[in-house]
PDB file of C-alpha atoms in Angstrom:
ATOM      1  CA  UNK A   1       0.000   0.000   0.000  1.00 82.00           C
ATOM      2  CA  UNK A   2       0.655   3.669  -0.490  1.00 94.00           C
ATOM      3  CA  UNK A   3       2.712   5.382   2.465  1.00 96.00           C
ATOM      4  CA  UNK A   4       3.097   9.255   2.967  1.00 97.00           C
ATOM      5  CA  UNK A   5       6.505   9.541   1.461  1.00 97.00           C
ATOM      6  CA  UNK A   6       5.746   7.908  -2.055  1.00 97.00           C
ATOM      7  CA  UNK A   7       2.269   9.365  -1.946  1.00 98.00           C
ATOM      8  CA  UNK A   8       3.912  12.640  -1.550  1.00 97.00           C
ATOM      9  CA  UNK A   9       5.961  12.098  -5.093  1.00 97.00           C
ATOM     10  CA  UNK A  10       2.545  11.496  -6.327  1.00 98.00           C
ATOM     11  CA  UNK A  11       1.054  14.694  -5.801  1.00 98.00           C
ATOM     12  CA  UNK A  12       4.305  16.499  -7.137  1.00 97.00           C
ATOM     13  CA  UNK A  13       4.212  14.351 -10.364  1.00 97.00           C
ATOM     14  CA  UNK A  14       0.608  14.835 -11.359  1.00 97.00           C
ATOM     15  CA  UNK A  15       1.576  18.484 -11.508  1.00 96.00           C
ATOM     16  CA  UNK A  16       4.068  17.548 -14.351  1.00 96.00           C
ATOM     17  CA  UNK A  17       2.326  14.058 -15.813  1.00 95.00           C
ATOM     18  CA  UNK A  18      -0.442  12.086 -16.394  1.00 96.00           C
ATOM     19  CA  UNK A  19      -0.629   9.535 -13.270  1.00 97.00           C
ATOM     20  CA  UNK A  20      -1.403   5.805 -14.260  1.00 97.00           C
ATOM     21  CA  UNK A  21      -4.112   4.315 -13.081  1.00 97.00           C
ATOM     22  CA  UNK A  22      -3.588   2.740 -10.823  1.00 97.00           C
ATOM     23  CA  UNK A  23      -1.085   5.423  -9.295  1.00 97.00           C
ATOM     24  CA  UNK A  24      -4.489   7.640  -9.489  1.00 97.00           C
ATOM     25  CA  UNK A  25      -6.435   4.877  -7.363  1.00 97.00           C
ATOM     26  CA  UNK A  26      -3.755   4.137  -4.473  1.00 97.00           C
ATOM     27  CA  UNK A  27      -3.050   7.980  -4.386  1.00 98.00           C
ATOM     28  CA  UNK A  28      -7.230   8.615  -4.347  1.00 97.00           C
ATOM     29  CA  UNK A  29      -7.394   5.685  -1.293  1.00 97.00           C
ATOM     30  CA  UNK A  30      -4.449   7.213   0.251  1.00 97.00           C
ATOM     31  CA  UNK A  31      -5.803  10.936   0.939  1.00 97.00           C
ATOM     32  CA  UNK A  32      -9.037   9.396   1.901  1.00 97.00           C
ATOM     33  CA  UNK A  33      -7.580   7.432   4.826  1.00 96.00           C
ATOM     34  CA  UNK A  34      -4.327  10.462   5.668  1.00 97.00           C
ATOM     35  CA  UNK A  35      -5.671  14.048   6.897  1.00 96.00           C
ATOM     36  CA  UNK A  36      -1.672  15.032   6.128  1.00 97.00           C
ATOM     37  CA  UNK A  37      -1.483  13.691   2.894  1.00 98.00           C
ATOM     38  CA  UNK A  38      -4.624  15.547   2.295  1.00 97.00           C
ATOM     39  CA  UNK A  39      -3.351  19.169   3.878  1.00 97.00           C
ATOM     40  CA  UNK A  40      -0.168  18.511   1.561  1.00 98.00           C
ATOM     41  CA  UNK A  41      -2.544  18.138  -1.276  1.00 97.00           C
ATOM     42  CA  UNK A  42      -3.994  21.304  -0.609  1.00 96.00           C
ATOM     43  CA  UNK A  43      -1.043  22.844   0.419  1.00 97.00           C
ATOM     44  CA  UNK A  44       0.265  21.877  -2.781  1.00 97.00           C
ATOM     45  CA  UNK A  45      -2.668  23.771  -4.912  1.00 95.00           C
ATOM     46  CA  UNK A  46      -1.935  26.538  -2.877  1.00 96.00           C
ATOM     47  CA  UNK A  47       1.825  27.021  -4.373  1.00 96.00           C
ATOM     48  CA  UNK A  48       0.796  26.324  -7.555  1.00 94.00           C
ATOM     49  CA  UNK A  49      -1.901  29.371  -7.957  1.00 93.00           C
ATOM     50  CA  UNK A  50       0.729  31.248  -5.643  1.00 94.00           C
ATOM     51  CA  UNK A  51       3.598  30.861  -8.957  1.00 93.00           C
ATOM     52  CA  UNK A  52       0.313  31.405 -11.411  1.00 90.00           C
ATOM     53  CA  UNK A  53      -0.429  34.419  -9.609  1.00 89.00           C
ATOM     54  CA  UNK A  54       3.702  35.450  -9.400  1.00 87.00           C
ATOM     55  CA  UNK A  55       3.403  35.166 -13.171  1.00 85.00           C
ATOM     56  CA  UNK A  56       0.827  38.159 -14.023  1.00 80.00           C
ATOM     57  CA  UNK A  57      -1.723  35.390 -14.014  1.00 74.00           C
ATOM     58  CA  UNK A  58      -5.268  36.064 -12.464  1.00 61.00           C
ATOM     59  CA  UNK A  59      -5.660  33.793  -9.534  1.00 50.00           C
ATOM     60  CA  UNK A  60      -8.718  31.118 -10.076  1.00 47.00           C
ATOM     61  CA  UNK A  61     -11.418  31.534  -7.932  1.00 45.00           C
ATOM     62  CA  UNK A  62     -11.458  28.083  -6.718  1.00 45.00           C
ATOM     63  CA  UNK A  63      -8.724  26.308  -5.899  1.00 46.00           C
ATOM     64  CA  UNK A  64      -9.252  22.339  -5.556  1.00 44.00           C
ATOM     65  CA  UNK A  65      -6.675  20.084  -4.160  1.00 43.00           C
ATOM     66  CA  UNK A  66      -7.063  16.739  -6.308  1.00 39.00           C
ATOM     67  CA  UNK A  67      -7.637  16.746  -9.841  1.00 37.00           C
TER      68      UNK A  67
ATOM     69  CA  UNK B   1      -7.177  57.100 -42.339  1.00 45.00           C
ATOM     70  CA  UNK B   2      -4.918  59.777 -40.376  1.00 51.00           C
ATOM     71  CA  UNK B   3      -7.943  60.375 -38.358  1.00 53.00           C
ATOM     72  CA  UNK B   4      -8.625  56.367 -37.861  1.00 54.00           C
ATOM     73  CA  UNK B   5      -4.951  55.834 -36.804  1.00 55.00           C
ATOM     74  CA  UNK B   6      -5.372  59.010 -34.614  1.00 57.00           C
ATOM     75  CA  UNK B   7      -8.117  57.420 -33.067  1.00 57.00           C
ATOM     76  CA  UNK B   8      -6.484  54.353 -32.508  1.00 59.00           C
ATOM     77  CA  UNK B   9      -3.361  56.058 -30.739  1.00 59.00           C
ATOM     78  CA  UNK B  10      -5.693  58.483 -28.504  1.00 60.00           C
ATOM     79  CA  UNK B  11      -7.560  55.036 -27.876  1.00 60.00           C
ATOM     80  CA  UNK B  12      -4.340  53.179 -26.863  1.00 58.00           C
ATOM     81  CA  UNK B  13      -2.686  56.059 -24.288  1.00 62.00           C
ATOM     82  CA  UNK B  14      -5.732  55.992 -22.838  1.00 63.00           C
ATOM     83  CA  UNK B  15      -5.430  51.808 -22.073  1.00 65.00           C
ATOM     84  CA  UNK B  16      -1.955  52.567 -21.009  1.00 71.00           C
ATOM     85  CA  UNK B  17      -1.144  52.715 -17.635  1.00 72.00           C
ATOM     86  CA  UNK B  18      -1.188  55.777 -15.130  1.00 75.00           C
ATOM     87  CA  UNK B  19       2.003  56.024 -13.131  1.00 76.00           C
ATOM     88  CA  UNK B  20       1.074  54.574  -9.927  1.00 79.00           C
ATOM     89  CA  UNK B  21      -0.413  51.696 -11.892  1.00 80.00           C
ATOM     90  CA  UNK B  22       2.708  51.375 -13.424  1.00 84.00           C
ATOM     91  CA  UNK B  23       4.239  51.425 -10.199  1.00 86.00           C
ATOM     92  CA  UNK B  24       2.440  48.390  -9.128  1.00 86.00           C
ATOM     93  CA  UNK B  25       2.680  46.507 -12.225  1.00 88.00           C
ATOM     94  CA  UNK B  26       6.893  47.331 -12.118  1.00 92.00           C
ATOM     95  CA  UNK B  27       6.909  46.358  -8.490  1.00 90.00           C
ATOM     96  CA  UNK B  28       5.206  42.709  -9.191  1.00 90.00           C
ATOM     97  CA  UNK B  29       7.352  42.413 -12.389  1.00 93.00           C
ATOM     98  CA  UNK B  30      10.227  42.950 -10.589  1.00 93.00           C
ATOM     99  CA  UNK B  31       9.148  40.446  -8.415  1.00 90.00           C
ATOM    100  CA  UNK B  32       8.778  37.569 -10.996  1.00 90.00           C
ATOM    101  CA  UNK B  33      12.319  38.369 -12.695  1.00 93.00           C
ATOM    102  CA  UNK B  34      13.936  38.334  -9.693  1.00 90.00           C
ATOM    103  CA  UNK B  35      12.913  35.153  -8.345  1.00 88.00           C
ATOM    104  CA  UNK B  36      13.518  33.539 -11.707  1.00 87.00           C
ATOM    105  CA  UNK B  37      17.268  35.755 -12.842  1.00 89.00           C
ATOM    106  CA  UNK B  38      18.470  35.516  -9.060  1.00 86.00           C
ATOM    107  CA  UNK B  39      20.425  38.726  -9.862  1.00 87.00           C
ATOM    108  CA  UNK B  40      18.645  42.245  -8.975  1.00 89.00           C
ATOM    109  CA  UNK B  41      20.231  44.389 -11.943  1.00 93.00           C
ATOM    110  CA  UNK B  42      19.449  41.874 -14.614  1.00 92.00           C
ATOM    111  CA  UNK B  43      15.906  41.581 -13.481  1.00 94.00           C
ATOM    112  CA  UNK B  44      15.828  45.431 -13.188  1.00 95.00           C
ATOM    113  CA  UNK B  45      17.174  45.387 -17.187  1.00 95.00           C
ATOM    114  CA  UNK B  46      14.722  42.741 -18.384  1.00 95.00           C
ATOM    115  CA  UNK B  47      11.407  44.722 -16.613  1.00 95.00           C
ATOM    116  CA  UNK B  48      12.686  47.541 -18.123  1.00 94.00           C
ATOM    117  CA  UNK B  49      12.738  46.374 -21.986  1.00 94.00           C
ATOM    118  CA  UNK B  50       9.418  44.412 -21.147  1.00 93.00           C
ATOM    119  CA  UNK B  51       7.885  47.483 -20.621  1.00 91.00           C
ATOM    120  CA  UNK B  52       9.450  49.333 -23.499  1.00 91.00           C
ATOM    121  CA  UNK B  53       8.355  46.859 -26.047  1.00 90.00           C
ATOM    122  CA  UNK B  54       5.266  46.949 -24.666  1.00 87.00           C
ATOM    123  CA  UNK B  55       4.386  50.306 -24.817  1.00 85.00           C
ATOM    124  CA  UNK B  56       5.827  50.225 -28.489  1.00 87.00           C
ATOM    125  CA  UNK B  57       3.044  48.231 -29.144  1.00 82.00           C
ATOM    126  CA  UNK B  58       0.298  49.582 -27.158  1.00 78.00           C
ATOM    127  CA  UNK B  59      -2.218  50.603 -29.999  1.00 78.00           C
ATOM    128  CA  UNK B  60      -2.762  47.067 -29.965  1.00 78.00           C
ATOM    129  CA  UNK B  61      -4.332  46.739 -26.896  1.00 73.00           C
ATOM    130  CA  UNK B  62      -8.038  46.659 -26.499  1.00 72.00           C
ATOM    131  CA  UNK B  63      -8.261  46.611 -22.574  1.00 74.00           C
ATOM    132  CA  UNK B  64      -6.673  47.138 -19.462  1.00 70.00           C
ATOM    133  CA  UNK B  65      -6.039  43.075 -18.551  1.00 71.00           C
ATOM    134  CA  UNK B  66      -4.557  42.253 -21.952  1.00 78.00           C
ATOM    135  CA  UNK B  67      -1.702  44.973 -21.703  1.00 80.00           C
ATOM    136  CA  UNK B  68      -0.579  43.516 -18.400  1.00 83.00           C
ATOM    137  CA  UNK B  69      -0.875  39.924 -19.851  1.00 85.00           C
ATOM    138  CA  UNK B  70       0.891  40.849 -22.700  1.00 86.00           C
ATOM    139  CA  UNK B  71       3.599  42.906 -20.134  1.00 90.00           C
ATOM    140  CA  UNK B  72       3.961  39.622 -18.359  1.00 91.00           C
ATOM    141  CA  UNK B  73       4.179  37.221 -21.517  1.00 90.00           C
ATOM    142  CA  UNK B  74       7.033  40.136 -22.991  1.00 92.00           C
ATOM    143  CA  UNK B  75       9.079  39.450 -19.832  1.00 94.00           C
ATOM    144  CA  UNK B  76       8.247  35.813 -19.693  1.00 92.00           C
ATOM    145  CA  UNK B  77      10.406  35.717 -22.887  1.00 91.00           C
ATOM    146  CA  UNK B  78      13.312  37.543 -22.125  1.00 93.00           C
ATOM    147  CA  UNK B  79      13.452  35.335 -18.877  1.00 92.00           C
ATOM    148  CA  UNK B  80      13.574  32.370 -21.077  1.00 89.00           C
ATOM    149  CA  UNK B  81      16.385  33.932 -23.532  1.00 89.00           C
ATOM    150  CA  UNK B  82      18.585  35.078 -20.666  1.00 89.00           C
ATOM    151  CA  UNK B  83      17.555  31.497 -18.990  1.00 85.00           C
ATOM    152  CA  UNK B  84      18.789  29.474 -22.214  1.00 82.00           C
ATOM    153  CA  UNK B  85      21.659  31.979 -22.586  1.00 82.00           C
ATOM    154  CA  UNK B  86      22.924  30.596 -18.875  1.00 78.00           C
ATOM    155  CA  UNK B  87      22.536  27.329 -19.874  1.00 71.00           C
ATOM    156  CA  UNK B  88      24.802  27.793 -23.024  1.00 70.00           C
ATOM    157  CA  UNK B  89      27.519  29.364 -20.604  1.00 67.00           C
ATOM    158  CA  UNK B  90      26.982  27.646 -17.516  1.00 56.00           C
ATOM    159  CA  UNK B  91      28.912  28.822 -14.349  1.00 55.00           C
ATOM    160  CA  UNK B  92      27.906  25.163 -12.652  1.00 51.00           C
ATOM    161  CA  UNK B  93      26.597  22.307 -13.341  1.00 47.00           C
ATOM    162  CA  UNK B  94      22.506  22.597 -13.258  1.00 45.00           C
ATOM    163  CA  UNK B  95      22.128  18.261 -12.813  1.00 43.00           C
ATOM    164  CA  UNK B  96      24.664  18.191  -9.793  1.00 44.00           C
ATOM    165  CA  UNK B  97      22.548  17.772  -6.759  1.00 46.00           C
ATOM    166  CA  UNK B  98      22.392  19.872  -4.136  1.00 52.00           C
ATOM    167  CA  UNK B  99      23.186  17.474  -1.017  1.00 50.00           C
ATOM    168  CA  UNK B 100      20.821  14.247   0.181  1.00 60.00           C
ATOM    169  CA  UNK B 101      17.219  14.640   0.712  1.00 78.00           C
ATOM    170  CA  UNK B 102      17.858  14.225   4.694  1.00 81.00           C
ATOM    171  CA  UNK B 103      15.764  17.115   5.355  1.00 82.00           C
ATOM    172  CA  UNK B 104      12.741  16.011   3.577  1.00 88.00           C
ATOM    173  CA  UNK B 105      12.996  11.839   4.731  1.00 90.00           C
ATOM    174  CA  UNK B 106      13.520  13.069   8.648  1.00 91.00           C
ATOM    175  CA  UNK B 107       9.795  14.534   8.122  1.00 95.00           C
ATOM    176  CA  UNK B 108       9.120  10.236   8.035  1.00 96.00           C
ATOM    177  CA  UNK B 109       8.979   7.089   9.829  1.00 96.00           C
ATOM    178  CA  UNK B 110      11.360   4.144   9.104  1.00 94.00           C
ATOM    179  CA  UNK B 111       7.818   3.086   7.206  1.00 96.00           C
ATOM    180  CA  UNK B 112       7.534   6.147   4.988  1.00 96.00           C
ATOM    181  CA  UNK B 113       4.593   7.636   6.942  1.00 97.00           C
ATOM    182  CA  UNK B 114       4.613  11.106   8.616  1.00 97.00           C
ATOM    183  CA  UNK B 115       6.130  11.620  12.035  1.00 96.00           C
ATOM    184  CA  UNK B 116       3.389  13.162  14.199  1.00 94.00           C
ATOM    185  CA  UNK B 117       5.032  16.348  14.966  1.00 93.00           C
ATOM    186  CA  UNK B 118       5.490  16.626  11.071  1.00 95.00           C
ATOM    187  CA  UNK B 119       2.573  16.201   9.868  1.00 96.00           C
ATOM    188  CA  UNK B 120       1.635  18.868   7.440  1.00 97.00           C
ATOM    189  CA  UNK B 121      -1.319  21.132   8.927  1.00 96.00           C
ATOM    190  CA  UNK B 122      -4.514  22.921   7.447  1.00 95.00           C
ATOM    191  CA  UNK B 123      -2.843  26.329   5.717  1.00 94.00           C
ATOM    192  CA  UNK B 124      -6.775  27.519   5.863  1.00 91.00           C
ATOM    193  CA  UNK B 125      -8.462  29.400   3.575  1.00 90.00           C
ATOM    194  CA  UNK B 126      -6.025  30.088  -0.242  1.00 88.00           C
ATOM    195  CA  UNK B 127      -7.796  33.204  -0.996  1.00 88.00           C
ATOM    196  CA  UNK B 128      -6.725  34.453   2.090  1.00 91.00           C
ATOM    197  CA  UNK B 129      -3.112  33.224   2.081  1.00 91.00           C
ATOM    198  CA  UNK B 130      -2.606  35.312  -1.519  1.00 91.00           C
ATOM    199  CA  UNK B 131      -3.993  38.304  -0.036  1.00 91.00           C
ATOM    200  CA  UNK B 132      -1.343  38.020   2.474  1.00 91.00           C
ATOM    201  CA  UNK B 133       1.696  40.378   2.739  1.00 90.00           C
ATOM    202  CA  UNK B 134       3.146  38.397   5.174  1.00 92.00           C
ATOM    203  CA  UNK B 135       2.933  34.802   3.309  1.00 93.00           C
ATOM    204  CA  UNK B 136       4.486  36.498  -0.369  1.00 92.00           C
ATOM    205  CA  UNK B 137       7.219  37.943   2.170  1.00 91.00           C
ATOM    206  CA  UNK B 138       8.613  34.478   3.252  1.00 93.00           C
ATOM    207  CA  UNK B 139       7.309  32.932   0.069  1.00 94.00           C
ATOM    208  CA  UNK B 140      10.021  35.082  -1.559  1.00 90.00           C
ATOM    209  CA  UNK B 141      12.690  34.116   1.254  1.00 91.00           C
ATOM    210  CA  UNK B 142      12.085  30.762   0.626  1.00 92.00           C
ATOM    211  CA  UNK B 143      12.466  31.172  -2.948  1.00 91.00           C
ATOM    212  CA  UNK B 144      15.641  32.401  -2.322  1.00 88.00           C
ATOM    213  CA  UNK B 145      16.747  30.203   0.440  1.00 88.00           C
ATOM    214  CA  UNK B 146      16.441  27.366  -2.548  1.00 90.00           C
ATOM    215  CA  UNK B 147      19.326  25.977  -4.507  1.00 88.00           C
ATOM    216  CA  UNK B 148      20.236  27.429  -7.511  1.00 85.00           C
ATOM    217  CA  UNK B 149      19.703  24.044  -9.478  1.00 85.00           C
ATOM    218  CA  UNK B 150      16.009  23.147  -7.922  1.00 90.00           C
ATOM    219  CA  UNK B 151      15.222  26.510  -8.376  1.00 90.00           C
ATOM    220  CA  UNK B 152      16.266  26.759 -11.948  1.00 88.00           C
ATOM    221  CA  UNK B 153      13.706  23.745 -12.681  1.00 92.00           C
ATOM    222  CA  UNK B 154      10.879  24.562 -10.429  1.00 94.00           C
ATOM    223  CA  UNK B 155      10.627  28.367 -11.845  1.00 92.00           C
ATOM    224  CA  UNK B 156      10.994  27.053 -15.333  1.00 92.00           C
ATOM    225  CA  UNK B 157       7.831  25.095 -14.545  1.00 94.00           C
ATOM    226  CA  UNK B 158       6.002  26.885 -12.335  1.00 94.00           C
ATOM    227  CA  UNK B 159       6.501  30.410 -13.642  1.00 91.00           C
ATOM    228  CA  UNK B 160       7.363  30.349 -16.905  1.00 90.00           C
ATOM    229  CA  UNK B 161       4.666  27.284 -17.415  1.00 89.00           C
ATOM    230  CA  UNK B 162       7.395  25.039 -19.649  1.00 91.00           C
ATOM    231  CA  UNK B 163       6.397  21.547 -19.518  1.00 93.00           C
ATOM    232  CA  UNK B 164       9.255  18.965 -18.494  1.00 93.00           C
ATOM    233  CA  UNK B 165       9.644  17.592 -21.948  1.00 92.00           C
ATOM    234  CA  UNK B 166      10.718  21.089 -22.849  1.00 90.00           C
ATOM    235  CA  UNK B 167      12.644  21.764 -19.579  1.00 91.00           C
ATOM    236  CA  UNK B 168      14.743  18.398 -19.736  1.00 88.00           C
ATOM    237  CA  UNK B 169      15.740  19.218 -23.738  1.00 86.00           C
ATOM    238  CA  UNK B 170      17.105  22.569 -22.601  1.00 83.00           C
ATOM    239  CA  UNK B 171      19.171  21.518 -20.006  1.00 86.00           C
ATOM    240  CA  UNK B 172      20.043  18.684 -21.141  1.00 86.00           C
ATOM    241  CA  UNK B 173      18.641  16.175 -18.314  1.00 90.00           C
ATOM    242  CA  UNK B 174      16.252  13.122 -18.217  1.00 93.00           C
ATOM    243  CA  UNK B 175      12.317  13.630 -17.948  1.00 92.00           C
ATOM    244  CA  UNK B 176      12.409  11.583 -14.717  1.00 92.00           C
ATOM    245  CA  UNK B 177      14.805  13.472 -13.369  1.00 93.00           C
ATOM    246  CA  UNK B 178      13.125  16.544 -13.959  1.00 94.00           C
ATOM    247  CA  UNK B 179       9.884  14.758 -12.009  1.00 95.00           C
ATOM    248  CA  UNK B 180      12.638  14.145  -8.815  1.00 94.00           C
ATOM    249  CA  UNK B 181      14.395  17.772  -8.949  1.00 94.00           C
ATOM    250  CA  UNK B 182      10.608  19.331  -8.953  1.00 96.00           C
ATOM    251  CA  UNK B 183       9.632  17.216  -6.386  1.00 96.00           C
ATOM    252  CA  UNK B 184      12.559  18.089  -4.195  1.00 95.00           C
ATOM    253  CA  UNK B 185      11.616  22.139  -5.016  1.00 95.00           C
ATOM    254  CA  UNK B 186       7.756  21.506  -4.045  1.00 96.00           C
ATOM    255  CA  UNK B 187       8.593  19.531  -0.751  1.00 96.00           C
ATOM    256  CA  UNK B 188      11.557  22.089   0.362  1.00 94.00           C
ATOM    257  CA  UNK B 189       9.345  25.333  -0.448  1.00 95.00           C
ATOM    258  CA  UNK B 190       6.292  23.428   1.330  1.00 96.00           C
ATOM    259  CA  UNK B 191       8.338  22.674   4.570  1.00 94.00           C
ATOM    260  CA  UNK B 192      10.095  26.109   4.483  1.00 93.00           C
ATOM    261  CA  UNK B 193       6.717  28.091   3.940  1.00 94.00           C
ATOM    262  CA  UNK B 194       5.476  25.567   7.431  1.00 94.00           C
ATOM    263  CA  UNK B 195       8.116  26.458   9.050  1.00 92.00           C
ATOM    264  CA  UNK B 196       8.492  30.126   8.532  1.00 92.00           C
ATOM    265  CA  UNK B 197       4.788  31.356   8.016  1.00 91.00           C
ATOM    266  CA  UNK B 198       2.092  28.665   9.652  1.00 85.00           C
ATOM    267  CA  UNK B 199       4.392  28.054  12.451  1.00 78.00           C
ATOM    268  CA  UNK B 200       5.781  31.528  13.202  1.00 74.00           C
ATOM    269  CA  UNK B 201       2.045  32.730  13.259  1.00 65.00           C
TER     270      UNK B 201
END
């Protein structure tokens, strides 16, 4: 099963690639079960609209940890 | 047709920007190059020819959010020219690692899971967080506090908006690695950002 650590790398590379899916299920079962996994994911989304918005970008209005 | 392109001009100053919104837009540009260049005068250069070539152009503008878009997308290009220009003349090597990852596995058990104390907490509400001063003031420290090879990646990415395939052809290392260096960037930013702004709070 899915710890912390390699669920971590998950949440990084979905930012850069499409998961599998199976990485998509174990990561999906993983936040469900990990309230830190799931503050990372949001924590995450949070740094990503933070560089959007560095850029000249408008921020979104709703920002949405998973994908 | 003088009187059209008249019309056009008149209609174009008037989209341009007053001087304190110029001040603004400078300050945030500023902002950008710097965290990207890592060197104050040649962001300072590169905001100032953005907004040169921009106002050369002005009478194309048809409203207030494009000129800053375009503004942005102006720099966003010289970033990447004076980016690949680096690369070309590199002062050190961009795939050397920066040390071990022992800051980011000590936030784990032997079993990969979090320690308690490291667990990563509720940052609250996002909206909130951008609006503020105090989070974009150690968001930029941390920024800077990163090494020069994470940081190259991660900015390529996350500000300029390359994706990996492109980033890994221009300096010259594997897709998979890219995936690893970005990961490292995300998790040391994250941690710093916990440290420094939830924590100090």
């Amino acid at each position: 099963m899915l710890n912390c650590k390699k669920a971590t790398q998950l949440m990084s590379q979905k930012q850069d690639r499409l998961l599998s899916m199976k990485e998509r299920t174990s990561l999906r079962f993983h936040l469900l079960m990990c309230s830190g996994c799931r503050n990372y994911n949001q924590q995450m989304a949070l740094l990503s609209v933070a560089c959007k918005h560095i850029s000249g970008e408008e921020p979104e209005k709703n920002i949405r940890g998973s994908k | 047709m003088n009187r059209q392109s008249d019309g056009n001009r008149e209609q174009a100053s008037r989209l341009w920007f007053q001087e304190t919104e110029i001040a603004a837009l400078r300050h945030d540009m500023l902002r950008f190059a710097r965290l990207q260049l890592r060197d104050a005068a040649e962001a300072e250069d590169a905001v100032q020819e953005a907004l040169a070539a921009a106002y050369a152009t002005r009478d194309r503008f048809t409203g207030r959010a494009q000129v800053k878009t375009w503004v942005f997308s102006i720099l966003r290009h010289k970033i990447i020219d004076l980016l690949r220009d680096r690369t070309r003349h590199p002062t050190q090597s961009l795939t050397r690692d920066d040390g071990s990852d022992a800051e980011i596995n000590e936030l784990f058990d032997a079993k990969g899971y979090w320690r308690k104390e490291e667990r990563p907490t509720n940052w609250g509400d996002p909206e909130a967080a951008l609006g503020n001063t105090q989070f974009w003031r150690i968001f930029e420290i941390c920024m800077n506090a990163m090494a020069e090879n994470l940081a190259r990646v991660f900015t390529m990415r996350e500000f300029l908006g390359l994706e990996t395939a492109e980033i890994c052809n221009e300096l010259e290392i594997s897709e998979s690695n890219c995936w690893v260096i970005l990961h490292r960037a995300r998790s040391r930013l994250r941690l710093c950002l916990e440290e420094n702004w939830i924590k100090s709070e």
